[in-house]
mmCIF file of C-alpha atoms in Angstrom:
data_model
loop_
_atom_site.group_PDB
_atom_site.id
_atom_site.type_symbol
_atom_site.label_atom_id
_atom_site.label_comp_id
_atom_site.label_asym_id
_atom_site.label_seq_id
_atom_site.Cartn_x
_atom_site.Cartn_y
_atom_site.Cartn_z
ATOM 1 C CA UNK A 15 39.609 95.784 96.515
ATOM 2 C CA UNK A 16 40.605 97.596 99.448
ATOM 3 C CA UNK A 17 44.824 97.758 100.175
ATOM 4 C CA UNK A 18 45.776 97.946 103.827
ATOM 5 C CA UNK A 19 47.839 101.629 103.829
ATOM 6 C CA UNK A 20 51.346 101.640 104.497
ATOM 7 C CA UNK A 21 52.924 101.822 108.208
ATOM 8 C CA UNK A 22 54.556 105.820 108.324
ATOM 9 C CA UNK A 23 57.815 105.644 109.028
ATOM 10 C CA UNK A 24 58.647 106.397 112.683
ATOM 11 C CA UNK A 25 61.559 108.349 112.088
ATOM 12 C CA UNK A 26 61.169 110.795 109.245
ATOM 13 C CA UNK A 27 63.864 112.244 107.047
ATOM 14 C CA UNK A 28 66.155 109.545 108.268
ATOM 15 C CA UNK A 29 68.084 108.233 105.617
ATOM 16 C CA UNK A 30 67.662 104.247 104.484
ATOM 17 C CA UNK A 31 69.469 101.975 105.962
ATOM 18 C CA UNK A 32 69.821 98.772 103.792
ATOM 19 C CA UNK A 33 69.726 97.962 100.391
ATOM 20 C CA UNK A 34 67.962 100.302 97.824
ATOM 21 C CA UNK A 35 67.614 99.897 94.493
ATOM 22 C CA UNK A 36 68.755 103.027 92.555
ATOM 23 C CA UNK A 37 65.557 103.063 90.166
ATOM 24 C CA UNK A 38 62.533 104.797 92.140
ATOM 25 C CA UNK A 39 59.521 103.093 90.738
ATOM 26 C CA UNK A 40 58.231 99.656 91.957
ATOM 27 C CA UNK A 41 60.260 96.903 91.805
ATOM 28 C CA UNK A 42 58.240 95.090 88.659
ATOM 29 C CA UNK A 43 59.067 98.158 86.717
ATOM 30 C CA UNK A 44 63.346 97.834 87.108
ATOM 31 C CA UNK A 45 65.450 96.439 84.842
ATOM 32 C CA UNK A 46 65.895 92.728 85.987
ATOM 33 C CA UNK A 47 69.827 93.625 85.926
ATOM 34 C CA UNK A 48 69.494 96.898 87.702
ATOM 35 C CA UNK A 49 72.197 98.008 90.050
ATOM 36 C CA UNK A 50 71.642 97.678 93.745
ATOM 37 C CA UNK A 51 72.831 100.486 95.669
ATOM 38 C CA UNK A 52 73.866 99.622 98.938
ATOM 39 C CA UNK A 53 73.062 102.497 102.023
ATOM 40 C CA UNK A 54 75.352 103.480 104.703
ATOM 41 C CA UNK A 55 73.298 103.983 108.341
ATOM 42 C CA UNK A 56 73.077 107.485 108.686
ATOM 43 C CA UNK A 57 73.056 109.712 111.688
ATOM 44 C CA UNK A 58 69.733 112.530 111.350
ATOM 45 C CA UNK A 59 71.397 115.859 111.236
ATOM 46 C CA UNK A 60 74.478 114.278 109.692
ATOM 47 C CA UNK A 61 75.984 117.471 108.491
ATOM 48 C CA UNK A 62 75.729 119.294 111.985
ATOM 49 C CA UNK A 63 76.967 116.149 113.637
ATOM 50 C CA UNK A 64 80.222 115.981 111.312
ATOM 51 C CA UNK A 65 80.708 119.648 111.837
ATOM 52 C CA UNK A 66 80.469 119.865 115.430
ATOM 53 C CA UNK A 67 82.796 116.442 115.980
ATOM 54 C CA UNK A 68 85.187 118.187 113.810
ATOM 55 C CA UNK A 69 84.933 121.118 115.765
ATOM 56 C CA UNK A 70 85.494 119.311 118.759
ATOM 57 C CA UNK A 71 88.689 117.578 117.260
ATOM 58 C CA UNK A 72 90.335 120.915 116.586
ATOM 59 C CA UNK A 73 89.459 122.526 119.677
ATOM 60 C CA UNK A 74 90.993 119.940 122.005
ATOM 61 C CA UNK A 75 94.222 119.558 119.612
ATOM 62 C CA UNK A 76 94.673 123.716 119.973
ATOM 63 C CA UNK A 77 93.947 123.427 123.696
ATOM 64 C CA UNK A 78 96.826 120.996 124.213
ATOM 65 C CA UNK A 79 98.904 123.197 122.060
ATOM 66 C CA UNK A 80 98.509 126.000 123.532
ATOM 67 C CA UNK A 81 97.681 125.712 127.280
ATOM 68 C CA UNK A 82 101.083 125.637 128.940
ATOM 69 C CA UNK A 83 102.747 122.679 130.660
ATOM 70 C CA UNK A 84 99.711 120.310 129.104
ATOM 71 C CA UNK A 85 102.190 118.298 127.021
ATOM 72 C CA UNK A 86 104.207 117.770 129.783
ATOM 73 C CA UNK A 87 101.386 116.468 132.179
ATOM 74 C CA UNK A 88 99.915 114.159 129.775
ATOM 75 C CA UNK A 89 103.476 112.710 129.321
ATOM 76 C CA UNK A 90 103.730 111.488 132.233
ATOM 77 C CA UNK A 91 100.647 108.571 131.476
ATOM 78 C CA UNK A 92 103.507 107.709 128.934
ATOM 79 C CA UNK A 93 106.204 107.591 131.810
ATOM 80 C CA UNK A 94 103.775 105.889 133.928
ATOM 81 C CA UNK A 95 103.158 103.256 131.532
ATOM 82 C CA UNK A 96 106.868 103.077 130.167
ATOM 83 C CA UNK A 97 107.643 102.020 133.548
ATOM 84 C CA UNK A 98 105.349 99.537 134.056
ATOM 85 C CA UNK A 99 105.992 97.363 130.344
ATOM 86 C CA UNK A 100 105.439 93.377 130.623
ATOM 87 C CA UNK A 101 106.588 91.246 128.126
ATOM 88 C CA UNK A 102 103.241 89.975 127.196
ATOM 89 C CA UNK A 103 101.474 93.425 126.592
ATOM 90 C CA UNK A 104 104.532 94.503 125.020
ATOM 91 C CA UNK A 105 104.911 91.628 122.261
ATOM 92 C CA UNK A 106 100.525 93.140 121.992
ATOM 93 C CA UNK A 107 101.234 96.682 121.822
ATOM 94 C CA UNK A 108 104.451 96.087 119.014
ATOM 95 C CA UNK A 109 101.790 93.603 116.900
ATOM 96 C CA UNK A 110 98.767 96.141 117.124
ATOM 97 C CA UNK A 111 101.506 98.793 115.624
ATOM 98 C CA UNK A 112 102.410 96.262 113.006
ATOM 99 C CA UNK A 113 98.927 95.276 112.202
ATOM 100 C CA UNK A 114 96.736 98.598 112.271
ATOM 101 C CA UNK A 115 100.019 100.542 110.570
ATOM 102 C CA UNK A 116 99.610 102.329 107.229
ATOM 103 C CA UNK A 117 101.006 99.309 105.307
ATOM 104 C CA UNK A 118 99.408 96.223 107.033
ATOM 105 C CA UNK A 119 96.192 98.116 106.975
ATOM 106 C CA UNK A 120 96.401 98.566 103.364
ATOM 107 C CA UNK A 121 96.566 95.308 102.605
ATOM 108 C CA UNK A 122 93.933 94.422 105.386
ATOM 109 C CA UNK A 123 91.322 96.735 103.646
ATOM 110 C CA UNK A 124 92.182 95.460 100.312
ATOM 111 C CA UNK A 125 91.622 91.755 101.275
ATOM 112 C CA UNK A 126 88.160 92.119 103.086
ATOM 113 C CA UNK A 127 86.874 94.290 100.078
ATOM 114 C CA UNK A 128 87.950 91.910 97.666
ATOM 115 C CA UNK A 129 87.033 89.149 99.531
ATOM 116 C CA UNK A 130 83.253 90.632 99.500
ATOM 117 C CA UNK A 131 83.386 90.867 96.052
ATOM 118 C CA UNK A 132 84.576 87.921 94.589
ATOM 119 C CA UNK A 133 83.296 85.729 97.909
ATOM 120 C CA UNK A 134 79.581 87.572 98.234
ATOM 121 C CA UNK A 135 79.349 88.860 95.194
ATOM 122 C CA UNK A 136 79.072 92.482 95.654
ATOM 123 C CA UNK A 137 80.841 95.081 94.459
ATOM 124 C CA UNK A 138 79.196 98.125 96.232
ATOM 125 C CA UNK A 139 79.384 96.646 99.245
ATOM 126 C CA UNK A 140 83.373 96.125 99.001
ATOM 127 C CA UNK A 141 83.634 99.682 97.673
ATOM 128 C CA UNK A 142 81.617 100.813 100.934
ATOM 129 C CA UNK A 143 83.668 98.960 102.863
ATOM 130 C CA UNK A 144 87.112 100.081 101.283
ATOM 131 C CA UNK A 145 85.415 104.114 102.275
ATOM 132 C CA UNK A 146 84.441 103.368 105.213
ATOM 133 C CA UNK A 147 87.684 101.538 106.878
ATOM 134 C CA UNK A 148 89.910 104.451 105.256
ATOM 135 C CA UNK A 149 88.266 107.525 106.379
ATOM 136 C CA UNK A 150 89.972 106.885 109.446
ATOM 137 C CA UNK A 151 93.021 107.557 108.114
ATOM 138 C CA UNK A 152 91.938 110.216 105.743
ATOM 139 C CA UNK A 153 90.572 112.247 108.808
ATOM 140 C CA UNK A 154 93.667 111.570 111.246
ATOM 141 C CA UNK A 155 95.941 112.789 108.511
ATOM 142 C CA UNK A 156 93.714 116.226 107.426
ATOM 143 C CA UNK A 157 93.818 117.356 111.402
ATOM 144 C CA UNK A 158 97.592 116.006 111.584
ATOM 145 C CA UNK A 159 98.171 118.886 109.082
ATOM 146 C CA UNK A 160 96.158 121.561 110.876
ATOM 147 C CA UNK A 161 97.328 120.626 114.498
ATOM 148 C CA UNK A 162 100.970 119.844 113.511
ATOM 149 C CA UNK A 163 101.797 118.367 117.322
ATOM 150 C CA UNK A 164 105.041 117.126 117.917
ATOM 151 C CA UNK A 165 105.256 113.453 119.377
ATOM 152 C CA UNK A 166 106.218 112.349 123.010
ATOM 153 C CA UNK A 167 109.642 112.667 122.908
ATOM 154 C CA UNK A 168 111.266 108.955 123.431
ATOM 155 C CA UNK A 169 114.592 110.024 125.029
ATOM 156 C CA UNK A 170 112.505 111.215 127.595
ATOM 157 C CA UNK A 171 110.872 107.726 128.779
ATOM 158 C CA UNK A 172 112.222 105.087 130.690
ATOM 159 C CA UNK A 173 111.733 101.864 127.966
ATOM 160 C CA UNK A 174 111.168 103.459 124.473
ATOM 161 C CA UNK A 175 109.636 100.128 122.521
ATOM 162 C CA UNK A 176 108.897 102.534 119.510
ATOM 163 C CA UNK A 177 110.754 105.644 119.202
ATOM 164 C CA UNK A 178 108.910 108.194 116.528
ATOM 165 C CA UNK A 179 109.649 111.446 116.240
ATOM 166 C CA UNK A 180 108.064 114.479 114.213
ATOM 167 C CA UNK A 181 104.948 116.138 114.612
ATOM 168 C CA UNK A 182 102.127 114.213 113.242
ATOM 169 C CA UNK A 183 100.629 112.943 117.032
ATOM 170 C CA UNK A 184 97.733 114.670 116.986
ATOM 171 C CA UNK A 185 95.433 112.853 116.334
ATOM 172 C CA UNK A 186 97.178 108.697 116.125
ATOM 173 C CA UNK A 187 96.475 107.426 112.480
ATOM 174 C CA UNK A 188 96.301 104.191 114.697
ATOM 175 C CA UNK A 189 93.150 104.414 116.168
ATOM 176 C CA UNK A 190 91.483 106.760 113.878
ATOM 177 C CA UNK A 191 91.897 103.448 111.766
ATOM 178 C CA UNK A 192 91.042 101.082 114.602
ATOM 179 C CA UNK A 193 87.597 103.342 114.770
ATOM 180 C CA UNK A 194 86.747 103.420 111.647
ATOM 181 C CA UNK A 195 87.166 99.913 110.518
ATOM 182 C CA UNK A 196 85.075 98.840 113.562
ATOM 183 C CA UNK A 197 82.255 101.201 111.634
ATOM 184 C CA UNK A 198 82.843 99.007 108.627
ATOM 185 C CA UNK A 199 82.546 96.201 110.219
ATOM 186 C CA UNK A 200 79.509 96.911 112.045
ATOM 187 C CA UNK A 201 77.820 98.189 109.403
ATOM 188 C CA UNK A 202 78.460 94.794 107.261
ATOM 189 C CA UNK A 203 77.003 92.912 110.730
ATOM 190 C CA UNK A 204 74.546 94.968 110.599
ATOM 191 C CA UNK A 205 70.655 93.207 110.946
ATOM 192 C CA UNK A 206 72.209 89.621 111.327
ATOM 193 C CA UNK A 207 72.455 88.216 114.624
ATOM 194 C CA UNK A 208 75.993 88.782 114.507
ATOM 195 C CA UNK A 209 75.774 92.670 115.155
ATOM 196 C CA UNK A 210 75.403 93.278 118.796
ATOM 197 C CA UNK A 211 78.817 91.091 118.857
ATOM 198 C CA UNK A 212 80.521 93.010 116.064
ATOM 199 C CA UNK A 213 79.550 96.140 117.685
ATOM 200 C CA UNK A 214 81.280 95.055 121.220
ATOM 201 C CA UNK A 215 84.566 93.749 119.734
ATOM 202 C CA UNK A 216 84.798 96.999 117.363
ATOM 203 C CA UNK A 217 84.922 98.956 120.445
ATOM 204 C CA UNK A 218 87.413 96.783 122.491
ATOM 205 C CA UNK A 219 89.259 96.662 119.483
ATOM 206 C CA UNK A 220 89.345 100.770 119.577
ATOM 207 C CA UNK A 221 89.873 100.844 123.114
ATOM 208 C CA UNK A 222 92.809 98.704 122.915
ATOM 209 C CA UNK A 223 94.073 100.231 119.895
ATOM 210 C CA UNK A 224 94.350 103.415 121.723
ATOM 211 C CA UNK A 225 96.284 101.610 124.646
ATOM 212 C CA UNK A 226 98.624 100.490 122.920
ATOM 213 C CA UNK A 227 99.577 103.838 121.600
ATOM 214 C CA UNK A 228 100.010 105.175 125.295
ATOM 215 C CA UNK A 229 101.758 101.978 126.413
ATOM 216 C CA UNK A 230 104.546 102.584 122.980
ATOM 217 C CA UNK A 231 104.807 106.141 123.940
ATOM 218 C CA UNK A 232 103.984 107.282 120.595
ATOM 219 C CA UNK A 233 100.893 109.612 121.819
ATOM 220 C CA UNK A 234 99.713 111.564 124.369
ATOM 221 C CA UNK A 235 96.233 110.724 126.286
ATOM 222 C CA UNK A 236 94.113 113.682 124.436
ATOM 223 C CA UNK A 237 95.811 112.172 120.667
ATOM 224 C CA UNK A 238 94.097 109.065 121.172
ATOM 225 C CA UNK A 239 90.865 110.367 122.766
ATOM 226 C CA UNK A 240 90.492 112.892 119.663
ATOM 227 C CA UNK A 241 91.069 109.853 117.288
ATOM 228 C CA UNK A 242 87.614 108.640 118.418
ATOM 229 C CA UNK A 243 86.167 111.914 117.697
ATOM 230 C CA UNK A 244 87.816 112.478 114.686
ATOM 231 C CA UNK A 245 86.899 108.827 112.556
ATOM 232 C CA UNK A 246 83.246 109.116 114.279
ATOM 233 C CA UNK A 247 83.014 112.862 112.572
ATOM 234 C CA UNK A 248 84.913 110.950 109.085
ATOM 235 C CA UNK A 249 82.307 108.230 108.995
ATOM 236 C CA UNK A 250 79.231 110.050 109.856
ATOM 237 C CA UNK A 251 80.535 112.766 107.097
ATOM 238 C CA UNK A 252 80.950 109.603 104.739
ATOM 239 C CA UNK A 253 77.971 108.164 105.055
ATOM 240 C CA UNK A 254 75.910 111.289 104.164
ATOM 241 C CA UNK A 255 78.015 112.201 101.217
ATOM 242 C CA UNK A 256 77.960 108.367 99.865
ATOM 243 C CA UNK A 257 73.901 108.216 100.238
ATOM 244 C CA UNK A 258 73.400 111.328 98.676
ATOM 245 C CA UNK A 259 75.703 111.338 95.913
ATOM 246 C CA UNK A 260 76.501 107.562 95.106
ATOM 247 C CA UNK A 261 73.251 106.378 94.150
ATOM 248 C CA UNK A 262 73.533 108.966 90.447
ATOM 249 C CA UNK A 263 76.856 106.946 90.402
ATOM 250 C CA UNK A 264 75.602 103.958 91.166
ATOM 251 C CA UNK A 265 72.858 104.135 88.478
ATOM 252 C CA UNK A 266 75.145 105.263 85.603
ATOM 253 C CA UNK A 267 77.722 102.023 86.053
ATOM 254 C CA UNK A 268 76.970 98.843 83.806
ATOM 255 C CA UNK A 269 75.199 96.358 85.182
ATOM 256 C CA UNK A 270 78.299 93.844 84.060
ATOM 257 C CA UNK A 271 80.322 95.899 86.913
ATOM 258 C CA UNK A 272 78.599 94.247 89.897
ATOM 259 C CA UNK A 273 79.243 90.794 88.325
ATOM 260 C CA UNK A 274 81.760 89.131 90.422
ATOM 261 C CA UNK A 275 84.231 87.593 88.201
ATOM 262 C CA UNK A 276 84.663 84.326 87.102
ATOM 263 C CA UNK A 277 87.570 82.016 86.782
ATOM 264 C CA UNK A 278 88.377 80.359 83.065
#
């Protein structure tokens, strides 16, 4: 009996982008409580893409370090908007500091990934999500280190809401964060009807993210505009590294781990 052959794949070498099971073989011949590995959408060429973002991020953090009067001219968006503060965007701007800040993000990132464990039952797919949302953060704080660009200086604006001084500005932890948990969302929307929305409010959610950190004073313009660069290079980086490596990790966990706990 004759089987119809399979449709190629129209884009070869690109990586999977749902579920896989870790054991290669047809699916009659797994273990009925094998591990399901969960795939991160990958970019082709992810490698080259992460490199050349990060590339990117560094070049335009040296450029406003070392061209001459750039600090000052991007400062005055920050005097612009310091001048212009309404109580409505302000009482935004101070809750978006509050709420995509090191601590409240914590906690934010803990609570969806447990919630997708112990609500939908899957353990990779909170573990994905954990990586994912905190690469942001991970990235913003590696070029922080490298760049070492001192903040807008608050004395110098007309309403400082946020005064922060030192020289971690380049890139804002804020946004890298906003960026890269609207990846983790997406990617969770991702083939339900849901994702076209997800994918739109990630990226106002970004956009005014970064707005907020010019309306505080707490960045200049090119901080937050590398922040998009730099979680886009994090993710992309992520996602290759996590399909290529986590499935041998994957395999070699008991199947008892991806049982979602149970109450007494």
């Amino acid at each position: 009996m004759r089987t119809a052959p399979e449709p190629e794949d129209p884009m070869p070498g690109r990586a999977p982008i749902d579920r896989v099971a870790t054991h290669p073989g047809p699916a009659a011949a797994r273990p009925a409580d094998s591990p399901v590995f969960w795939a991160i959408p990958q970019a082709r060429h992810w490698l080259l893409w992460g490199i050349l973002l990060s590339a990117a991020v560094l070049a335009i953090g040296l450029a406003a370090q070392l061209m001459p009067g750039g600090s000052a001219t991007e400062f005055g968006v920050d005097q612009n908007l310091s001048q212009h503060h309404v109580a409505v965007l302000t009482g935004v701007a101070m809750a978006l500091n509050v709420v995509f800040g090191p601590m409240a993000g914590v906690v934010l990132i803990a609570a969806a990934a447990l919630c997708l464990w112990l609500v939908r039952g899957s353990l990779v797919r909170a573990v994905v999500f954990g990586l994912v949302a905190s690469s942001g953060w991970v990235a913003s704080e590696f070029f922080k280190l490298i760049i070492a660009r001192q903040r807008p200086d608050p004395g110098l604006l007309f309403d400082p809401l946020s005064p922060e001084t030192g020289s971690n500005s380049f890139p804002s932890g804020h946004v890298c964060f906003a960026v890269a948990l609207g990846f983790a969302l997406y990617f969770l929307a991702r083939g339900t009807r849901w994702a076209k929305a997800t994918a739109f409010a990630a990226v106002a959610m970004a956009l005014v993210v970064a707005w907020s950190r010019l309306y505080l004073g707490v960045h200049y313009p090119t901080d937050v505009a590398a922040s998009f660069l730099a979680a886009s290079a994090a993710v992309i980086l992520l996602a290759g590294l996590w399909n290529r490596f986590a499935p041998l990790i994957v395999d070699r966990l008991p199947a008892a781990a991806f049982i979602r706990p149970t109450r007494s």
